């Protein structure tokens, strides 16, 4: 009997087509490859955290909890404390939110609810374009425009009107905590505006139509029917912008004054966790480097907590959960004024003449409120767009004459000189940027794509939730910590590669990887479930459904996510300051230092550069801005060309 059963099984297996068996093996390999990509990213995240803990552990054991509150940073005495850096970080971030929240929310309301429908897309694009501007460009704009304006106009006015009683004491220096908070607010505004607008647009149209049918104005419709349900998404956008403000280093270094002290007022110089890492890490050794790593660990812990909270709030908003919190109750409540002559008697009509008498005043008041809201929203949009317009004008005025020369893109950097300087080109930074971004893309795009596919198609339950949160949180990790991680890892195992093209490319790949993975997961989820079920019902294997149907249906969104990751890497500065080194010459090998556009701009404006290098840096700034605009336009056009039906 057993022999006959084995023969039957053998004959059954022989009838299975080879193509089916091959498809099964390919499917197993495909799933294994996507699983390996996600596991690789999670191991990288764990290794990143363990590295920070291990590098700072000697200082933690030496100083204990007292490091968090220590007021001094004395290198010669070996005394270190994080108190002033923590206070400066929290203070500048709070000032950034005070500036960015009303401006960003006003711009979002205007572009989503108040402006004419034909104008909303253009307004949203202009505001969101500010998020693509590299931090080094914001830094030199702050140094050239914001610092003089704060020194001559804003700070003297605050000293005259508010004085020492409100934290405004000292001299109007321009480079202080207040200016750092303002530039961080400028950089955080596009994030709040873009994500708040998405949260507002996610509210079902029926709620708006119901409010408008009852006679509500556009502002009343937004206040009563939209802001309440969009509350979690708006809160998530604010917290996400806070995460960017906490980890920003390059722009803060330019304007905060870089003095390690508890700032006695908003007009005093100070420092932050990220800016002090930029200032001190390159020359640090021994206990000072361990203390700096502990600063990085503190910054990482704060940014992770903020980013995880923001992602949870955004996911709650996307899932449709409204929640009867106090913010929603306040935003969604109706104004119920008391009417004179109203009695408790039901059915009495004594109140009707009072309603008729007050109707003209109520209509006038509602129109005035709606007009005031429109004016404030337009003003918020103007404030949000002004930095982008101003720095674009400066780049054109100072860099157009340089950037329009064809030799600017082919010649090397000019030799330093002080007078009658000859202009050169930026061929070396352009070449280095292309090589670094290319290497980063070769690593990050396939790994991120596979990790996103696994999260969308195979992961379920707690694994999917936890992995998604890790990816989301690492999107907001301060880039300076990524640079320190790669630099120190190479310094320990391959010191000759610590500052090289390989190190810079790997740092950018770590920066791009979570962006590509998250964009892939979101893109794949836009494909309706019925499309997958229909393809599976026709007998197609799972991997072919994913590669042919699902990926093909959302390819425009995948291209968009990849373009955004490339744009983020092309304008990155902080992660490259420690990993690529510095050289004015062209590419000489993957194991050698290499020049890049964003670090070159930083070096030209804050290093010991000569006037001809500064002119070239203005030209490089204009080229970088144009590149960001082109990437953003390509991303938008790619999304418009998609034929995937988005879920409601």
PDB file of C-alpha atoms in Angstrom, residues 396-604:
ATOM      1  CA  UNK A 396      19.826  85.476  -8.719  1.00  0.00           C
ATOM      2  CA  UNK A 397      21.399  88.860  -7.982  1.00  0.00           C
ATOM      3  CA  UNK A 398      24.685  87.452  -6.695  1.00  0.00           C
ATOM      4  CA  UNK A 399      24.987  84.190  -8.590  1.00  0.00           C
ATOM      5  CA  UNK A 400      23.265  84.585 -11.949  1.00  0.00           C
ATOM      6  CA  UNK A 401      26.256  86.251 -13.617  1.00  0.00           C
ATOM      7  CA  UNK A 402      28.426  83.360 -12.447  1.00  0.00           C
ATOM      8  CA  UNK A 403      25.984  80.535 -13.097  1.00  0.00           C
ATOM      9  CA  UNK A 404      25.228  81.684 -16.663  1.00  0.00           C
ATOM     10  CA  UNK A 405      28.831  81.116 -17.742  1.00  0.00           C
ATOM     11  CA  UNK A 406      29.179  77.681 -19.415  1.00  0.00           C
ATOM     12  CA  UNK A 407      32.677  77.328 -17.982  1.00  0.00           C
ATOM     13  CA  UNK A 408      31.207  77.549 -14.488  1.00  0.00           C
ATOM     14  CA  UNK A 409      30.122  73.910 -14.802  1.00  0.00           C
ATOM     15  CA  UNK A 410      33.335  72.593 -16.341  1.00  0.00           C
ATOM     16  CA  UNK A 411      36.207  74.464 -14.700  1.00  0.00           C
ATOM     17  CA  UNK A 412      37.715  73.597 -11.299  1.00  0.00           C
ATOM     18  CA  UNK A 413      37.547  75.888  -8.279  1.00  0.00           C
ATOM     19  CA  UNK A 414      39.748  78.985  -8.700  1.00  0.00           C
ATOM     20  CA  UNK A 415      42.912  79.531  -6.674  1.00  0.00           C
ATOM     21  CA  UNK A 416      42.365  81.705  -3.569  1.00  0.00           C
ATOM     22  CA  UNK A 417      43.046  85.414  -3.924  1.00  0.00           C
ATOM     23  CA  UNK A 418      41.944  88.650  -2.273  1.00  0.00           C
ATOM     24  CA  UNK A 419      41.869  91.251  -5.068  1.00  0.00           C
ATOM     25  CA  UNK A 420      41.188  91.121  -8.800  1.00  0.00           C
ATOM     26  CA  UNK A 421      40.307  87.473  -8.389  1.00  0.00           C
ATOM     27  CA  UNK A 422      39.711  85.221 -11.337  1.00  0.00           C
ATOM     28  CA  UNK A 423      36.481  83.270 -11.312  1.00  0.00           C
ATOM     29  CA  UNK A 424      36.523  79.526 -11.658  1.00  0.00           C
ATOM     30  CA  UNK A 425      33.872  76.847 -11.692  1.00  0.00           C
ATOM     31  CA  UNK A 426      32.249  74.232  -9.520  1.00  0.00           C
ATOM     32  CA  UNK A 427      32.898  71.157 -11.612  1.00  0.00           C
ATOM     33  CA  UNK A 428      34.408  69.347  -8.617  1.00  0.00           C
ATOM     34  CA  UNK A 429      31.395  69.940  -6.269  1.00  0.00           C
ATOM     35  CA  UNK A 430      28.943  69.033  -9.033  1.00  0.00           C
ATOM     36  CA  UNK A 431      30.866  65.864  -9.855  1.00  0.00           C
ATOM     37  CA  UNK A 432      31.128  64.916  -6.190  1.00  0.00           C
ATOM     38  CA  UNK A 433      27.424  65.524  -5.570  1.00  0.00           C
ATOM     39  CA  UNK A 434      26.421  63.352  -8.532  1.00  0.00           C
ATOM     40  CA  UNK A 435      28.736  60.549  -7.425  1.00  0.00           C
ATOM     41  CA  UNK A 436      27.604  60.663  -3.801  1.00  0.00           C
ATOM     42  CA  UNK A 437      23.907  60.743  -4.683  1.00  0.00           C
ATOM     43  CA  UNK A 438      24.420  58.001  -7.272  1.00  0.00           C
ATOM     44  CA  UNK A 439      26.147  55.716  -4.766  1.00  0.00           C
ATOM     45  CA  UNK A 440      23.504  56.454  -2.145  1.00  0.00           C
ATOM     46  CA  UNK A 441      20.720  55.689  -4.628  1.00  0.00           C
ATOM     47  CA  UNK A 442      22.299  52.373  -5.630  1.00  0.00           C
ATOM     48  CA  UNK A 443      22.145  51.301  -1.986  1.00  0.00           C
ATOM     49  CA  UNK A 444      19.009  53.004  -0.681  1.00  0.00           C
ATOM     50  CA  UNK A 445      16.538  52.668  -3.552  1.00  0.00           C
ATOM     51  CA  UNK A 446      16.501  48.845  -3.937  1.00  0.00           C
ATOM     52  CA  UNK A 447      16.714  48.199  -0.188  1.00  0.00           C
ATOM     53  CA  UNK A 448      14.070  50.818   0.625  1.00  0.00           C
ATOM     54  CA  UNK A 449      11.832  49.591  -2.184  1.00  0.00           C
ATOM     55  CA  UNK A 450      11.999  45.984  -0.956  1.00  0.00           C
ATOM     56  CA  UNK A 451      11.446  47.017   2.674  1.00  0.00           C
ATOM     57  CA  UNK A 452       8.385  49.030   1.684  1.00  0.00           C
ATOM     58  CA  UNK A 453       7.029  46.123  -0.367  1.00  0.00           C
ATOM     59  CA  UNK A 454       7.337  43.768   2.595  1.00  0.00           C
ATOM     60  CA  UNK A 455       5.576  46.217   4.928  1.00  0.00           C
ATOM     61  CA  UNK A 456       2.708  46.714   2.499  1.00  0.00           C
ATOM     62  CA  UNK A 457       2.256  43.207   1.102  1.00  0.00           C
ATOM     63  CA  UNK A 458       3.474  40.707   3.684  1.00  0.00           C
ATOM     64  CA  UNK A 459       3.826  42.230   7.164  1.00  0.00           C
ATOM     65  CA  UNK A 460       0.837  42.007   9.454  1.00  0.00           C
ATOM     66  CA  UNK A 461      -0.141  42.909  13.001  1.00  0.00           C
ATOM     67  CA  UNK A 462       2.394  44.188  15.487  1.00  0.00           C
ATOM     68  CA  UNK A 463       5.358  43.584  13.191  1.00  0.00           C
ATOM     69  CA  UNK A 464       3.886  45.906  10.603  1.00  0.00           C
ATOM     70  CA  UNK A 465       3.036  48.582  13.169  1.00  0.00           C
ATOM     71  CA  UNK A 466       6.388  48.454  14.954  1.00  0.00           C
ATOM     72  CA  UNK A 467       8.464  48.375  11.758  1.00  0.00           C
ATOM     73  CA  UNK A 468       6.459  51.229  10.280  1.00  0.00           C
ATOM     74  CA  UNK A 469       7.000  53.334  13.388  1.00  0.00           C
ATOM     75  CA  UNK A 470      10.748  52.672  13.306  1.00  0.00           C
ATOM     76  CA  UNK A 471      10.930  53.718   9.663  1.00  0.00           C
ATOM     77  CA  UNK A 472       8.803  56.796  10.297  1.00  0.00           C
ATOM     78  CA  UNK A 473      10.916  57.795  13.290  1.00  0.00           C
ATOM     79  CA  UNK A 474      14.185  57.410  11.382  1.00  0.00           C
ATOM     80  CA  UNK A 475      12.917  59.753   8.679  1.00  0.00           C
ATOM     81  CA  UNK A 476      13.234  62.495  11.301  1.00  0.00           C
ATOM     82  CA  UNK A 477      16.549  61.495  12.878  1.00  0.00           C
ATOM     83  CA  UNK A 478      18.927  64.503  12.888  1.00  0.00           C
ATOM     84  CA  UNK A 479      21.228  64.073   9.920  1.00  0.00           C
ATOM     85  CA  UNK A 480      24.256  65.174  11.898  1.00  0.00           C
ATOM     86  CA  UNK A 481      23.902  62.003  13.991  1.00  0.00           C
ATOM     87  CA  UNK A 482      23.928  59.916  10.814  1.00  0.00           C
ATOM     88  CA  UNK A 483      27.167  61.597   9.775  1.00  0.00           C
ATOM     89  CA  UNK A 484      28.739  60.987  13.192  1.00  0.00           C
ATOM     90  CA  UNK A 485      27.630  57.355  13.103  1.00  0.00           C
ATOM     91  CA  UNK A 486      29.207  56.640   9.711  1.00  0.00           C
ATOM     92  CA  UNK A 487      32.360  58.653  10.447  1.00  0.00           C
ATOM     93  CA  UNK A 488      32.975  56.967  13.814  1.00  0.00           C
ATOM     94  CA  UNK A 489      32.217  53.485  12.477  1.00  0.00           C
ATOM     95  CA  UNK A 490      34.781  53.890   9.705  1.00  0.00           C
ATOM     96  CA  UNK A 491      37.207  55.545  12.125  1.00  0.00           C
ATOM     97  CA  UNK A 492      37.083  52.452  14.311  1.00  0.00           C
ATOM     98  CA  UNK A 493      37.317  49.761  11.650  1.00  0.00           C
ATOM     99  CA  UNK A 494      38.735  51.508   8.537  1.00  0.00           C
ATOM    100  CA  UNK A 495      40.321  54.850   9.523  1.00  0.00           C
ATOM    101  CA  UNK A 496      41.522  55.453   5.981  1.00  0.00           C
ATOM    102  CA  UNK A 497      37.895  55.599   4.776  1.00  0.00           C
ATOM    103  CA  UNK A 498      36.480  57.775   7.580  1.00  0.00           C
ATOM    104  CA  UNK A 499      36.455  60.813   5.281  1.00  0.00           C
ATOM    105  CA  UNK A 500      35.952  59.565   1.769  1.00  0.00           C
ATOM    106  CA  UNK A 501      33.448  59.281  -1.024  1.00  0.00           C
ATOM    107  CA  UNK A 502      32.391  55.854   0.239  1.00  0.00           C
ATOM    108  CA  UNK A 503      31.646  57.192   3.715  1.00  0.00           C
ATOM    109  CA  UNK A 504      29.689  60.140   2.310  1.00  0.00           C
ATOM    110  CA  UNK A 505      27.676  57.915  -0.030  1.00  0.00           C
ATOM    111  CA  UNK A 506      26.790  55.497   2.771  1.00  0.00           C
ATOM    112  CA  UNK A 507      25.734  58.384   5.020  1.00  0.00           C
ATOM    113  CA  UNK A 508      23.407  59.670   2.307  1.00  0.00           C
ATOM    114  CA  UNK A 509      22.063  56.152   1.716  1.00  0.00           C
ATOM    115  CA  UNK A 510      21.100  55.874   5.391  1.00  0.00           C
ATOM    116  CA  UNK A 511      19.378  59.232   5.030  1.00  0.00           C
ATOM    117  CA  UNK A 512      17.482  58.152   1.903  1.00  0.00           C
ATOM    118  CA  UNK A 513      16.573  54.612   2.924  1.00  0.00           C
ATOM    119  CA  UNK A 514      13.660  55.326   5.333  1.00  0.00           C
ATOM    120  CA  UNK A 515      12.270  57.953   2.933  1.00  0.00           C
ATOM    121  CA  UNK A 516      12.172  55.472   0.045  1.00  0.00           C
ATOM    122  CA  UNK A 517      10.749  52.708   2.256  1.00  0.00           C
ATOM    123  CA  UNK A 518       8.014  54.910   3.649  1.00  0.00           C
ATOM    124  CA  UNK A 519       7.140  56.330   0.216  1.00  0.00           C
ATOM    125  CA  UNK A 520       6.950  52.796  -1.221  1.00  0.00           C
ATOM    126  CA  UNK A 521       4.656  51.590   1.540  1.00  0.00           C
ATOM    127  CA  UNK A 522       2.319  54.563   1.085  1.00  0.00           C
ATOM    128  CA  UNK A 523       2.314  54.179  -2.696  1.00  0.00           C
ATOM    129  CA  UNK A 524       1.464  50.476  -2.560  1.00  0.00           C
ATOM    130  CA  UNK A 525      -1.373  51.098  -0.145  1.00  0.00           C
ATOM    131  CA  UNK A 526      -3.012  53.443  -2.650  1.00  0.00           C
ATOM    132  CA  UNK A 527      -3.718  50.475  -4.933  1.00  0.00           C
ATOM    133  CA  UNK A 528      -7.223  49.211  -4.061  1.00  0.00           C
ATOM    134  CA  UNK A 529      -7.484  45.779  -2.486  1.00  0.00           C
ATOM    135  CA  UNK A 530      -9.917  44.713  -5.202  1.00  0.00           C
ATOM    136  CA  UNK A 531      -7.139  45.020  -7.791  1.00  0.00           C
ATOM    137  CA  UNK A 532      -4.979  42.530  -5.884  1.00  0.00           C
ATOM    138  CA  UNK A 533      -7.897  40.150  -5.322  1.00  0.00           C
ATOM    139  CA  UNK A 534      -8.868  40.210  -8.985  1.00  0.00           C
ATOM    140  CA  UNK A 535      -5.335  39.361 -10.100  1.00  0.00           C
ATOM    141  CA  UNK A 536      -5.018  36.580  -7.522  1.00  0.00           C
ATOM    142  CA  UNK A 537      -8.387  35.171  -8.583  1.00  0.00           C
ATOM    143  CA  UNK A 538      -7.054  34.811 -12.143  1.00  0.00           C
ATOM    144  CA  UNK A 539      -4.324  32.506 -10.844  1.00  0.00           C
ATOM    145  CA  UNK A 540      -1.340  34.847 -10.863  1.00  0.00           C
ATOM    146  CA  UNK A 541       1.231  34.133  -8.126  1.00  0.00           C
ATOM    147  CA  UNK A 542       1.589  36.664  -5.337  1.00  0.00           C
ATOM    148  CA  UNK A 543       4.966  38.015  -6.422  1.00  0.00           C
ATOM    149  CA  UNK A 544       3.760  38.656  -9.978  1.00  0.00           C
ATOM    150  CA  UNK A 545       0.705  40.478  -8.677  1.00  0.00           C
ATOM    151  CA  UNK A 546       3.006  42.685  -6.620  1.00  0.00           C
ATOM    152  CA  UNK A 547       5.605  43.370  -9.319  1.00  0.00           C
ATOM    153  CA  UNK A 548       3.324  43.657 -12.354  1.00  0.00           C
ATOM    154  CA  UNK A 549      -0.014  44.903 -11.038  1.00  0.00           C
ATOM    155  CA  UNK A 550       0.626  46.714  -7.765  1.00  0.00           C
ATOM    156  CA  UNK A 551       4.000  48.285  -8.548  1.00  0.00           C
ATOM    157  CA  UNK A 552       2.881  49.084 -12.085  1.00  0.00           C
ATOM    158  CA  UNK A 553      -0.265  50.772 -10.836  1.00  0.00           C
ATOM    159  CA  UNK A 554       1.572  53.115  -8.448  1.00  0.00           C
ATOM    160  CA  UNK A 555       4.813  53.665 -10.326  1.00  0.00           C
ATOM    161  CA  UNK A 556       4.273  57.416 -10.443  1.00  0.00           C
ATOM    162  CA  UNK A 557       4.057  57.612  -6.660  1.00  0.00           C
ATOM    163  CA  UNK A 558       7.196  55.460  -6.386  1.00  0.00           C
ATOM    164  CA  UNK A 559       9.065  57.809  -8.709  1.00  0.00           C
ATOM    165  CA  UNK A 560       7.876  60.743  -6.615  1.00  0.00           C
ATOM    166  CA  UNK A 561       9.146  59.236  -3.378  1.00  0.00           C
ATOM    167  CA  UNK A 562      12.498  58.427  -4.951  1.00  0.00           C
ATOM    168  CA  UNK A 563      12.830  61.948  -6.345  1.00  0.00           C
ATOM    169  CA  UNK A 564      12.112  63.467  -2.941  1.00  0.00           C
ATOM    170  CA  UNK A 565      14.762  61.235  -1.360  1.00  0.00           C
ATOM    171  CA  UNK A 566      17.279  62.220  -4.040  1.00  0.00           C
ATOM    172  CA  UNK A 567      16.488  65.898  -3.489  1.00  0.00           C
ATOM    173  CA  UNK A 568      16.981  65.513   0.248  1.00  0.00           C
ATOM    174  CA  UNK A 569      20.357  63.842  -0.304  1.00  0.00           C
ATOM    175  CA  UNK A 570      21.537  66.373  -2.916  1.00  0.00           C
ATOM    176  CA  UNK A 571      21.027  69.273  -0.503  1.00  0.00           C
ATOM    177  CA  UNK A 572      22.360  67.574   2.631  1.00  0.00           C
ATOM    178  CA  UNK A 573      25.156  69.293   4.525  1.00  0.00           C
ATOM    179  CA  UNK A 574      25.405  68.129   8.141  1.00  0.00           C
ATOM    180  CA  UNK A 575      25.874  64.422   7.384  1.00  0.00           C
ATOM    181  CA  UNK A 576      28.621  65.204   4.852  1.00  0.00           C
ATOM    182  CA  UNK A 577      30.639  67.591   7.021  1.00  0.00           C
ATOM    183  CA  UNK A 578      32.193  64.654   8.867  1.00  0.00           C
ATOM    184  CA  UNK A 579      32.213  61.993   6.165  1.00  0.00           C
ATOM    185  CA  UNK A 580      33.468  63.438   2.854  1.00  0.00           C
ATOM    186  CA  UNK A 581      36.318  65.595   4.141  1.00  0.00           C
ATOM    187  CA  UNK A 582      37.297  68.601   2.071  1.00  0.00           C
ATOM    188  CA  UNK A 583      39.179  68.993  -1.183  1.00  0.00           C
ATOM    189  CA  UNK A 584      39.043  71.696  -3.886  1.00  0.00           C
ATOM    190  CA  UNK A 585      39.931  69.133  -6.537  1.00  0.00           C
ATOM    191  CA  UNK A 586      37.873  66.655  -8.483  1.00  0.00           C
ATOM    192  CA  UNK A 587      37.170  63.016  -7.803  1.00  0.00           C
ATOM    193  CA  UNK A 588      40.334  60.990  -7.265  1.00  0.00           C
ATOM    194  CA  UNK A 589      38.977  57.713  -5.902  1.00  0.00           C
ATOM    195  CA  UNK A 590      36.240  56.279  -3.737  1.00  0.00           C
ATOM    196  CA  UNK A 591      38.684  56.049  -0.830  1.00  0.00           C
ATOM    197  CA  UNK A 592      39.630  59.744  -1.054  1.00  0.00           C
ATOM    198  CA  UNK A 593      37.911  62.948   0.161  1.00  0.00           C
ATOM    199  CA  UNK A 594      35.495  64.469  -2.312  1.00  0.00           C
ATOM    200  CA  UNK A 595      33.854  67.846  -2.744  1.00  0.00           C
ATOM    201  CA  UNK A 596      30.073  68.351  -2.801  1.00  0.00           C
ATOM    202  CA  UNK A 597      27.877  71.365  -3.456  1.00  0.00           C
ATOM    203  CA  UNK A 598      26.241  71.849  -0.042  1.00  0.00           C
ATOM    204  CA  UNK A 599      29.479  71.407   1.976  1.00  0.00           C
ATOM    205  CA  UNK A 600      31.252  73.717  -0.495  1.00  0.00           C
ATOM    206  CA  UNK A 601      28.661  76.448   0.150  1.00  0.00           C
ATOM    207  CA  UNK A 602      29.121  75.973   3.887  1.00  0.00           C
ATOM    208  CA  UNK A 603      32.898  76.120   3.544  1.00  0.00           C
ATOM    209  CA  UNK A 604      32.773  79.214   1.335  1.00  0.00           C
TER     210      UNK A 604
END
